[in-house]
Amino acid sequence: MTSVGEVLVAQLEQRGITCVFGIPGVHTIELYRGLAASTIRHVTPRHEQGAGFMADGYARVSGKPGVAFVITGPGLTNTLTAMGQARADSVPMLVVSGVNALPDLGKGLGHLHELPDQQGLARAAALVSERVELPEGLSHALDKAFAAFQSGRPGPAHIEIPLDVAGQETTHTTPAPVHRSPPDIDLDQIAQAAELLASAHAPVILAGGGARVAAPALQDLAERLDAPVVQTVNARGVMYAHPLGIPASPSLGAVRALINAADVVLAIGTELGPTDYDMYASGTMPVLNNLIRIDLCPDQLPRHPARVPILGDALDALTALNTNLKGHNADRNGAARSDQARHAAFDEIGPDMRALNAVLNTIRDTIPGAIIVGDSAQPIYAGNLYYDHDRPGGWFNAATGFGALGYGIPAAIGAAVADPTAPVICLTGDGGAQFSLPELMCAVDENLPITFVIWNNHGYQEIATSMQDAGVSVVGCDPTPPDFEHIARSCGMPFWRCTPDDVSSTLRAARDERGPTLIEIQAPNQARFPKPSETLHD
């Protein structure tokens, strides 16, 4: 006989989990009982929100669910922000929390960390939330959580284990393997889509985050159709340096003009949400003529009705389309249309954003193949508007979707744990960095080779300019940043301070060091988010 906590660890291990992010507490001690004897690595963040963001970054890079262990009450509420970001970006995350003893739940007796309805809070962000009320119910709860990761659109799941259950003895059983395949592709719909695409004169492809695992198939299809490929933030890298690639926001007027002129639009793995498609909050969207939509989520497809809705995995659907269109190589002026849209979009973002784009290009070219993890900072805003990354899934940040500040530093830690062979660069502003600076010590403890880059413009400059544009007196946008050199030295990290002109040489110096390093870029303060162009409303 073993305890519920020991069985939890063993079953996570058998389900392929190799790392857990968590902060032990009196309400999770029993969950840790079997951890030291297992093969699972434990990483200790400095805040439960950091645990969630680390699990997020880990999942995006590894392709496996990120797991966080948190205490009941404040442990879970601190993690809810990270769960919200994971839900918005379809990231598989398992949060295992404690909860007070079963007889005391919902009675308001004043127990430590008590909430009126902890599971109700978790359900607001999680795809599923399960409570283990009997020892033999653990396997069922884990089955439901892992099934949510493997069927439909992934996201966060939650399991809570009451104090009076976690230490009980139970019989360890090997979990039944969960192999849920994506839904079978409807070949009739594939045939309809292929016929529509084959007859198109000016097709355009919209690639979302769901397409990043299918980059070769996407490129193949784009070349068969001679179709430009517009990439949302989470799809950057799928068409790197390709003549048909448009690594620019579909919120830009120039990109919208391209989409509006298309007679057939193929949208792959994108929710068509406003943080990508209406970044300027104009209340308008690009015109999607003869929309063909591929999505893994049955709830998502009806939200933007399509002429041909295809339920299924992006790779399966693209493979089927390529098979159906075999031998079809039309000349639709795709490269010229793409080139025109790229140049017009780059002009549209304005000189400040173009200067920031140059910094991003320098980072990419100095450290090829890096995973760049971002927060809501000016260079990230610029990159989300226009930036071409050199690896699929290697550019992600929290400036779209849920938009949580403080994401960059812990998510970069999760990314580095997931792939210790890849260079990881965290790009955050001085404001966002102050949400999660203590997590730097987690990177030191784990000796992770992360280059933390802080774009220091001394405050929330983007918000300040937005307030000015709205005619509102600027208040609260100038929090004084700490001395980042002293922060780095207190963490035992090498430190450099540079200007945007010196980024390349500074990055090379940092990469020669072992373990985490910190670079502060002294930012010019005139940069601002561009106003929408007149063509935005065309």
Coordinates of C-alpha atoms in Angstrom, one line a residue:
M1 CA 0.0 0.0 0.0
T2 CA 1.2 3.5 -0.8
S3 CA -0.2 7.0 -0.1
V4 CA -2.3 9.0 -2.5
G5 CA 0.6 11.5 -2.8
E6 CA 3.0 8.7 -3.7
V7 CA 0.6 7.3 -6.3
L8 CA 0.1 10.8 -7.8
V9 CA 3.8 11.1 -8.4
A10 CA 4.1 7.6 -9.8
Q11 CA 1.2 8.1 -12.2
L12 CA 2.5 11.4 -13.4
E13 CA 5.8 9.7 -14.0
Q14 CA 4.1 6.9 -16.0
R15 CA 2.2 9.5 -18.0
G16 CA 5.5 11.0 -19.2
I17 CA 5.9 13.9 -16.8
T18 CA 9.5 14.7 -16.1
C19 CA 9.3 18.0 -14.3
V20 CA 7.1 19.7 -11.7
F21 CA 7.2 23.4 -10.8
G22 CA 6.0 24.0 -7.2
I23 CA 6.5 25.6 -3.8
P24 CA 5.9 23.1 -1.0
G25 CA 3.5 24.1 1.8
V26 CA 1.8 22.5 4.8
H27 CA -1.1 21.7 2.5
T28 CA 0.9 19.9 -0.1
I29 CA 3.4 18.0 2.0
E30 CA 1.8 14.7 1.2
L31 CA 1.9 15.4 -2.5
Y32 CA 5.7 15.5 -2.1
R33 CA 6.1 12.2 -0.3
G34 CA 7.1 10.3 -3.3
L35 CA 8.8 13.0 -5.3
A36 CA 12.4 12.6 -4.1
A37 CA 12.5 8.9 -5.0
S38 CA 11.1 9.5 -8.5
T39 CA 12.7 10.6 -11.7
I40 CA 10.7 13.8 -11.8
R41 CA 12.7 17.0 -11.5
H42 CA 11.3 19.6 -9.1
V43 CA 11.9 23.3 -9.8
T44 CA 11.1 25.8 -7.1
P45 CA 9.9 29.2 -8.2
R46 CA 9.5 32.1 -5.8
H47 CA 5.8 32.7 -6.4
E48 CA 2.9 30.4 -7.5
Q49 CA 2.2 32.6 -10.4
G50 CA 5.8 32.0 -11.5
A51 CA 5.1 28.2 -11.1
G52 CA 2.2 28.5 -13.5
F53 CA 4.1 30.7 -16.1
M54 CA 7.0 28.2 -15.9
A55 CA 4.7 25.4 -16.6
D56 CA 3.3 27.4 -19.6
G57 CA 6.8 28.0 -21.1
Y58 CA 7.8 24.4 -20.5
A59 CA 4.7 23.1 -22.2
R60 CA 5.1 25.4 -25.3
V61 CA 8.6 24.1 -25.8
S62 CA 8.4 20.5 -24.8
G63 CA 4.9 19.7 -26.3
K64 CA 4.1 18.0 -23.0
P65 CA 1.8 19.3 -20.2
G66 CA 3.5 21.6 -17.8
V67 CA 2.7 20.7 -14.2
A68 CA 2.5 22.9 -11.1
F69 CA 2.0 21.9 -7.5
V70 CA 0.5 24.6 -5.3
I71 CA -1.1 25.0 -1.9
T72 CA -4.8 25.6 -1.3
G73 CA -6.2 29.1 -1.1
P74 CA -3.5 31.7 -2.1
G75 CA -1.4 29.1 -3.9
L76 CA -4.3 28.4 -6.3
T77 CA -5.4 32.0 -6.6
N78 CA -1.8 33.1 -7.4
T79 CA -1.7 30.5 -10.2
L80 CA -5.1 31.5 -11.7
T81 CA -3.4 34.3 -13.8
A82 CA -1.1 31.8 -15.4
M83 CA -4.0 29.5 -16.0
G84 CA -5.8 32.3 -17.7
Q85 CA -2.9 32.9 -20.0
A86 CA -2.6 29.2 -20.8
R87 CA -6.4 29.0 -21.6
A88 CA -6.1 32.0 -24.0
D89 CA -3.1 30.5 -25.8
S90 CA -4.2 26.8 -25.8
V91 CA -1.3 25.6 -23.6
P92 CA -1.6 22.3 -21.8
M93 CA -1.0 22.8 -18.0
L94 CA -1.9 20.7 -15.0
V95 CA -2.3 22.5 -11.7
V96 CA -2.5 20.1 -8.7
S97 CA -3.5 21.9 -5.5
G98 CA -4.3 21.0 -2.0
V99 CA -7.7 21.9 -0.4
N100 CA -9.0 21.8 3.1
A101 CA -10.4 18.6 4.6
L102 CA -13.6 17.4 3.0
P103 CA -15.9 17.8 6.1
D104 CA -14.9 21.5 6.3
L105 CA -15.3 22.6 2.7
G106 CA -17.8 25.5 2.1
K107 CA -18.6 25.9 5.8
G108 CA -16.7 29.1 6.5
L109 CA -15.1 27.8 9.7
G110 CA -12.0 30.0 9.4
H111 CA -9.4 27.3 8.5
L112 CA -6.0 28.3 7.1
H113 CA -6.2 29.2 3.4
E114 CA -10.0 28.6 3.3
L115 CA -12.0 29.7 0.3
P116 CA -15.8 29.5 0.0
D117 CA -15.5 27.5 -3.2
Q118 CA -11.9 26.9 -4.4
Q119 CA -13.0 24.5 -7.2
G120 CA -15.5 27.1 -8.5
L121 CA -12.6 29.6 -8.9
A122 CA -10.5 27.0 -10.7
R123 CA -13.3 26.1 -13.0
A124 CA -13.4 29.7 -14.2
A125 CA -10.1 29.2 -15.9
A126 CA -9.6 25.4 -16.3
L127 CA -11.0 23.2 -19.0
V128 CA -11.7 20.6 -16.2
S129 CA -11.4 20.8 -12.5
E130 CA -11.6 17.5 -10.5
R131 CA -11.6 16.9 -6.7
V132 CA -10.3 13.6 -5.4
E133 CA -12.7 12.7 -2.7
L134 CA -11.7 9.0 -2.4
P135 CA -8.2 7.6 -2.8
E136 CA -9.3 5.4 -5.7
G137 CA -10.6 8.5 -7.5
L138 CA -7.1 9.8 -8.3
S139 CA -6.6 7.8 -11.5
H140 CA -10.0 8.9 -12.8
A141 CA -9.1 12.6 -12.1
L142 CA -5.8 12.3 -13.9
D143 CA -7.5 10.5 -16.8
K144 CA -9.9 13.4 -17.2
A145 CA -7.2 16.0 -17.0
F146 CA -4.9 14.3 -19.6
A147 CA -7.9 13.6 -21.8
A148 CA -8.5 17.3 -22.0
F149 CA -4.9 17.8 -23.3
Q150 CA -5.3 15.2 -26.0
S151 CA -8.8 15.9 -27.3
G152 CA -9.7 19.2 -28.9
R153 CA -8.1 22.5 -28.0
P154 CA -5.7 22.1 -25.0
G155 CA -5.5 24.4 -22.0
P156 CA -5.2 24.2 -18.2
A157 CA -6.6 21.5 -16.0
H158 CA -6.9 21.4 -12.3
I159 CA -7.0 18.6 -9.7
E160 CA -7.5 19.3 -6.0
I161 CA -6.7 16.8 -3.3
P162 CA -8.1 17.4 0.2
L163 CA -5.8 17.3 3.2
D164 CA -7.6 14.3 4.7
V165 CA -7.3 12.4 1.4
A166 CA -3.7 13.1 0.3
G167 CA -2.1 11.0 3.1
Q168 CA -4.5 8.0 2.9
E169 CA -3.2 4.7 1.7
T170 CA -4.3 3.2 -1.5
T171 CA -3.3 0.6 -4.0
H172 CA -1.1 1.7 -6.8
T173 CA -2.4 0.8 -10.2
T174 CA -0.7 1.5 -13.5
P175 CA -2.8 4.0 -15.4
A176 CA -4.4 2.9 -18.6
P177 CA -2.7 4.7 -21.5
V178 CA -4.7 7.6 -22.8
H179 CA -4.3 7.7 -26.6
R180 CA -7.0 10.0 -27.8
S181 CA -6.5 10.7 -31.5
P182 CA -7.7 14.0 -33.0
P183 CA -11.0 13.7 -34.8
D184 CA -10.9 12.1 -38.2
I185 CA -10.7 14.5 -41.0
D186 CA -13.9 14.7 -43.2
L187 CA -12.5 13.8 -46.6
D188 CA -15.6 15.3 -48.3
Q189 CA -14.8 18.6 -46.7
I190 CA -11.2 18.3 -47.7
A191 CA -12.3 17.7 -51.3
Q192 CA -14.6 20.7 -51.2
A193 CA -11.8 22.9 -49.8
A194 CA -9.3 21.6 -52.4
E195 CA -11.7 22.4 -55.2
L196 CA -12.3 25.9 -53.8
L197 CA -8.6 26.5 -53.4
A198 CA -7.7 25.1 -56.9
S199 CA -10.2 27.4 -58.6
A200 CA -9.1 30.5 -56.6
H201 CA -7.4 33.4 -58.4
A202 CA -5.9 35.1 -55.3
P203 CA -6.0 32.8 -52.2
V204 CA -4.5 33.8 -48.9
I205 CA -3.6 31.6 -45.9
L206 CA -3.9 32.7 -42.3
A207 CA -1.7 30.6 -40.0
G208 CA -2.3 30.6 -36.3
G209 CA -0.5 29.0 -33.3
G210 CA -2.2 25.6 -34.2
A211 CA -0.1 25.6 -37.5
R212 CA 3.3 25.8 -35.8
V213 CA 3.6 22.0 -35.5
A214 CA 2.9 21.6 -39.3
A215 CA 5.4 24.1 -40.8
P216 CA 6.7 21.8 -43.6
A217 CA 3.2 20.8 -44.7
L218 CA 2.1 24.4 -44.6
Q219 CA 5.0 25.5 -46.8
D220 CA 4.2 22.7 -49.2
L221 CA 0.6 23.8 -49.5
A222 CA 1.5 27.5 -49.8
E223 CA 3.8 26.6 -52.7
R224 CA 1.2 24.5 -54.4
L225 CA -1.3 27.3 -54.2
D226 CA 1.2 30.1 -54.7
A227 CA -0.6 31.7 -51.7
P228 CA 0.7 34.3 -49.3
V229 CA 0.8 33.1 -45.7
V230 CA -0.1 35.7 -43.0
Q231 CA 1.3 34.6 -39.6
T232 CA -0.3 35.5 -36.2
V233 CA 2.0 36.0 -33.2
N234 CA 2.1 32.4 -32.2
A235 CA 2.7 31.2 -35.7
R236 CA 5.9 33.2 -36.3
G237 CA 8.7 31.1 -37.7
V238 CA 6.6 28.7 -39.8
M239 CA 7.6 30.5 -43.0
Y240 CA 10.9 32.0 -42.0
A241 CA 12.5 34.0 -44.9
H242 CA 10.1 32.3 -47.4
P243 CA 9.0 34.5 -50.3
L244 CA 5.3 33.6 -49.5
G245 CA 5.6 34.4 -45.8
I246 CA 4.1 37.6 -44.3
P247 CA 5.3 37.8 -40.7
A248 CA 3.1 40.8 -39.9
S249 CA -0.1 41.4 -37.9
P250 CA -3.4 41.0 -39.7
S251 CA -4.4 44.1 -37.8
L252 CA -2.2 46.2 -40.1
G253 CA -4.0 48.0 -42.9
A254 CA -1.6 46.6 -45.5
V255 CA -2.1 43.1 -44.5
R256 CA -5.9 43.6 -44.2
A257 CA -5.9 44.9 -47.8
L258 CA -4.2 41.7 -48.9
I259 CA -6.8 39.5 -47.0
N260 CA -9.7 41.7 -48.3
A261 CA -8.6 41.2 -51.9
A262 CA -8.5 37.4 -51.5
D263 CA -11.2 35.4 -53.2
V264 CA -10.6 32.4 -50.9
V265 CA -9.2 32.5 -47.3
L266 CA -7.8 29.4 -45.6
A267 CA -7.5 29.9 -41.8
I268 CA -5.5 27.2 -40.0
G269 CA -5.4 26.9 -36.2
T270 CA -6.3 30.5 -35.4
E271 CA -9.2 31.7 -33.3
L272 CA -9.4 34.9 -35.4
G273 CA -9.4 36.8 -32.1
P274 CA -9.1 40.6 -31.9
T275 CA -5.7 40.6 -30.1
D276 CA -4.3 39.4 -33.4
Y277 CA -6.8 40.6 -36.0
D278 CA -8.0 43.9 -34.4
M279 CA -5.0 45.0 -32.3
Y280 CA -6.2 48.7 -32.7
A281 CA -9.6 47.9 -31.2
S282 CA -11.4 49.4 -34.2
G283 CA -14.3 46.9 -33.9
T284 CA -13.6 45.7 -37.4
M285 CA -12.1 42.5 -38.9
P286 CA -10.6 41.7 -42.2
V287 CA -13.0 40.4 -44.9
L288 CA -12.8 36.6 -45.1
N289 CA -14.2 35.7 -48.5
N290 CA -15.0 32.0 -49.1
L291 CA -13.5 31.1 -45.7
I292 CA -12.1 27.6 -45.2
R293 CA -11.4 27.0 -41.6
I294 CA -9.3 24.3 -40.0
D295 CA -9.5 24.0 -36.2
L296 CA -9.2 21.3 -33.6
C297 CA -12.0 22.8 -31.4
P298 CA -15.6 22.0 -32.3
D299 CA -16.7 25.0 -30.2
Q300 CA -14.4 27.3 -32.1
L301 CA -15.6 26.6 -35.6
P302 CA -19.1 28.1 -35.3
R303 CA -17.8 31.3 -33.8
H304 CA -16.6 32.5 -37.3
P305 CA -18.8 30.5 -39.7
A306 CA -17.0 29.2 -42.7
R307 CA -18.0 28.0 -46.1
V308 CA -16.0 24.9 -45.4
P309 CA -15.4 24.2 -41.7
I310 CA -12.9 21.4 -41.2
L311 CA -12.7 19.9 -37.7
G312 CA -9.3 18.3 -37.0
D313 CA -5.6 18.6 -36.4
A314 CA -3.7 21.1 -38.6
L315 CA -1.1 18.6 -39.7
D316 CA -3.7 16.0 -40.6
A317 CA -5.8 18.5 -42.5
L318 CA -2.8 20.0 -44.4
T319 CA -1.5 16.6 -45.3
A320 CA -4.9 15.6 -46.7
L321 CA -5.1 18.9 -48.6
N322 CA -1.6 18.4 -50.1
T323 CA -2.5 14.9 -51.2
N324 CA -5.7 16.1 -52.8
L325 CA -3.9 18.9 -54.6
K326 CA -0.9 16.8 -55.6
G327 CA 0.5 18.1 -58.9
H328 CA -1.3 21.4 -58.5
N329 CA 1.2 24.2 -58.8
A330 CA -0.5 27.3 -60.0
D331 CA 1.0 30.7 -60.7
R332 CA -1.1 33.3 -58.8
N333 CA 1.5 36.0 -58.4
G334 CA 1.9 34.9 -54.8
A335 CA 5.4 36.0 -54.2
A336 CA 4.7 39.5 -55.7
R337 CA 1.6 39.9 -53.6
S338 CA 3.5 38.8 -50.5
D339 CA 6.4 41.1 -51.2
Q340 CA 4.1 44.1 -51.7
A341 CA 2.2 43.3 -48.4
R342 CA 5.5 42.9 -46.5
H343 CA 6.9 46.2 -47.7
A344 CA 3.7 48.1 -47.1
A345 CA 3.3 46.6 -43.6
F346 CA 6.8 47.5 -42.7
D347 CA 6.3 51.0 -43.9
E348 CA 3.1 51.2 -42.0
I349 CA 4.4 50.4 -38.6
G350 CA 6.4 53.6 -38.5
P351 CA 10.0 54.6 -37.7
D352 CA 9.9 53.8 -34.0
M353 CA 8.6 50.2 -34.5
R354 CA 11.0 49.7 -37.4
A355 CA 13.9 50.7 -35.1
L356 CA 12.7 48.1 -32.6
N357 CA 12.3 45.5 -35.3
A358 CA 16.0 46.1 -36.2
V359 CA 16.9 45.2 -32.6
L360 CA 14.9 42.0 -32.8
N361 CA 16.6 41.1 -36.1
T362 CA 20.0 41.7 -34.4
I363 CA 19.1 39.4 -31.5
R364 CA 17.9 36.7 -34.0
D365 CA 20.9 36.9 -36.2
T366 CA 23.4 37.0 -33.3
I367 CA 21.9 34.0 -31.6
P368 CA 20.4 31.9 -34.4
G369 CA 17.7 29.3 -33.4
A370 CA 17.0 31.0 -30.1
I371 CA 13.7 30.7 -28.2
I372 CA 12.6 34.3 -27.5
V373 CA 10.1 34.5 -24.7
G374 CA 8.5 37.9 -24.2
D375 CA 6.5 40.1 -21.9
S376 CA 4.5 43.2 -22.7
A377 CA 7.4 45.4 -23.7
Q378 CA 7.9 47.8 -26.6
P379 CA 10.2 45.5 -28.6
I380 CA 7.6 42.7 -28.2
Y381 CA 4.8 45.0 -29.3
A382 CA 6.9 45.8 -32.3
G383 CA 7.7 42.2 -33.1
N384 CA 4.0 41.2 -32.8
L385 CA 3.3 43.9 -35.4
Y386 CA 6.2 42.7 -37.7
Y387 CA 9.0 40.2 -37.1
D388 CA 10.2 37.1 -38.8
H389 CA 11.6 34.4 -36.4
D390 CA 13.9 31.6 -37.5
R391 CA 12.2 28.6 -35.8
P392 CA 8.6 27.6 -35.4
G393 CA 7.4 28.0 -31.8
G394 CA 10.4 30.1 -31.0
W395 CA 8.7 33.4 -30.6
F396 CA 6.0 33.6 -27.9
N397 CA 4.9 36.1 -25.4
A398 CA 2.0 37.3 -23.2
A399 CA 1.2 40.5 -25.0
T400 CA -1.8 38.9 -26.8
G401 CA -4.6 36.8 -25.6
F402 CA -4.9 37.1 -21.8
G403 CA -2.0 39.7 -21.7
A404 CA -0.5 38.9 -18.3
L405 CA 2.4 41.1 -17.2
G406 CA 5.2 39.3 -15.4
Y407 CA 5.1 36.3 -17.8
G408 CA 8.5 36.6 -19.5
I409 CA 11.0 35.7 -16.8
P410 CA 9.3 32.6 -15.4
A411 CA 8.1 31.4 -18.9
A412 CA 11.7 31.6 -20.1
I413 CA 12.8 29.4 -17.2
G414 CA 10.2 26.8 -18.1
A415 CA 11.4 27.0 -21.8
A416 CA 15.0 26.4 -20.7
V417 CA 14.1 23.5 -18.5
A418 CA 12.2 22.0 -21.4
D419 CA 15.0 22.2 -23.9
P420 CA 18.5 22.7 -22.3
T421 CA 20.1 22.5 -25.8
A422 CA 18.3 25.7 -27.1
P423 CA 19.5 29.2 -26.4
V424 CA 16.7 31.0 -24.5
I425 CA 16.4 34.8 -24.5
C426 CA 13.8 36.5 -22.2
L427 CA 12.9 39.9 -23.5
T428 CA 11.0 42.0 -21.0
G429 CA 10.5 45.7 -20.0
D430 CA 11.5 47.2 -16.8
G431 CA 7.9 47.4 -15.7
G432 CA 7.0 43.8 -16.5
A433 CA 10.3 42.5 -15.1
Q434 CA 9.3 44.0 -11.7
F435 CA 6.3 41.7 -11.6
S436 CA 8.6 38.6 -11.3
L437 CA 12.2 39.7 -10.6
P438 CA 12.5 37.1 -7.7
E439 CA 12.3 34.3 -10.3
L440 CA 15.8 35.2 -11.4
M441 CA 17.1 33.3 -8.4
C442 CA 15.2 30.2 -9.7
A443 CA 17.3 30.4 -12.9
V444 CA 20.4 30.7 -10.8
D445 CA 19.5 27.7 -8.6
E446 CA 18.9 25.6 -11.8
N447 CA 22.0 27.1 -13.6
L448 CA 19.9 27.7 -16.7
P449 CA 21.7 29.4 -19.6
I450 CA 19.1 32.1 -20.1
T451 CA 19.9 35.6 -21.3
F452 CA 17.5 38.0 -19.6
V453 CA 17.2 41.2 -21.6
I454 CA 15.5 44.1 -19.9
W455 CA 14.3 47.0 -22.2
N456 CA 14.5 49.8 -19.7
N457 CA 12.4 52.9 -20.7
H458 CA 11.8 53.8 -17.0
G459 CA 8.1 53.1 -16.7
Y460 CA 5.0 52.0 -18.5
Q461 CA 5.7 54.1 -21.6
E462 CA 3.2 52.5 -23.9
I463 CA 0.4 53.1 -21.4
A464 CA 1.5 56.6 -20.9
T465 CA 1.3 57.4 -24.6
S466 CA -2.1 55.7 -24.8
M467 CA -3.4 57.9 -22.0
Q468 CA -2.0 61.0 -23.7
D469 CA -3.7 59.9 -27.0
A470 CA -7.0 59.6 -25.1
G471 CA -6.7 63.0 -23.5
V472 CA -6.2 61.5 -20.0
S473 CA -3.7 63.0 -17.7
V474 CA -0.9 60.5 -17.2
V475 CA -0.9 59.0 -13.7
G476 CA 0.8 55.9 -12.4
C477 CA 3.0 55.2 -15.4
D478 CA 6.4 56.1 -14.0
P479 CA 7.4 53.4 -11.4
T480 CA 11.1 53.8 -10.6
P481 CA 13.0 50.8 -11.8
P482 CA 15.6 49.3 -9.5
D483 CA 19.3 49.3 -10.3
F484 CA 19.4 46.2 -12.5
E485 CA 23.2 45.9 -12.1
H486 CA 22.8 45.6 -8.4
I487 CA 19.9 43.1 -8.9
A488 CA 22.1 41.0 -11.1
R489 CA 25.0 41.1 -8.7
S490 CA 22.8 40.2 -5.8
C491 CA 21.7 37.1 -7.7
G492 CA 25.3 36.3 -8.7
M493 CA 24.6 36.9 -12.4
P494 CA 27.0 38.5 -14.9
F495 CA 25.6 41.9 -16.0
W496 CA 25.9 44.2 -19.0
R497 CA 24.4 47.6 -19.8
C498 CA 24.2 48.7 -23.4
T499 CA 22.4 50.8 -26.0
P500 CA 20.4 49.3 -28.9
D501 CA 23.4 49.9 -31.1
D502 CA 25.5 47.5 -28.9
V503 CA 23.1 44.6 -28.6
S504 CA 25.0 42.2 -30.9
S505 CA 28.4 42.5 -29.1
T506 CA 26.8 42.4 -25.7
L507 CA 24.8 39.3 -26.6
R508 CA 27.9 37.5 -27.8
A509 CA 29.7 38.3 -24.5
A510 CA 26.7 37.0 -22.5
R511 CA 26.6 33.8 -24.5
D512 CA 30.2 33.0 -23.5
E513 CA 29.1 32.8 -19.9
R514 CA 27.7 29.8 -18.2
G515 CA 24.4 30.0 -16.5
P516 CA 21.9 32.9 -16.5
T517 CA 23.0 36.4 -17.5
L518 CA 21.3 39.8 -17.4
I519 CA 21.5 42.6 -20.0
E520 CA 19.9 46.0 -19.6
I521 CA 19.2 47.9 -22.8
Q522 CA 18.9 51.6 -22.1
A523 CA 16.0 52.5 -24.3
P524 CA 15.3 55.7 -26.2
N525 CA 12.1 57.1 -24.7
Q526 CA 10.5 58.4 -27.9
A527 CA 9.3 55.0 -29.2
R528 CA 5.5 54.7 -29.3
F529 CA 3.0 52.3 -30.7
P530 CA 1.8 53.5 -34.1
K531 CA -1.7 54.8 -34.7
P532 CA -3.8 52.8 -37.1
S533 CA -3.4 53.8 -40.7
E534 CA -6.2 55.1 -42.8
T535 CA -6.3 51.8 -44.7
L536 CA -7.2 50.0 -41.6
H537 CA -10.9 50.8 -42.1
D538 CA -11.0 50.2 -45.8

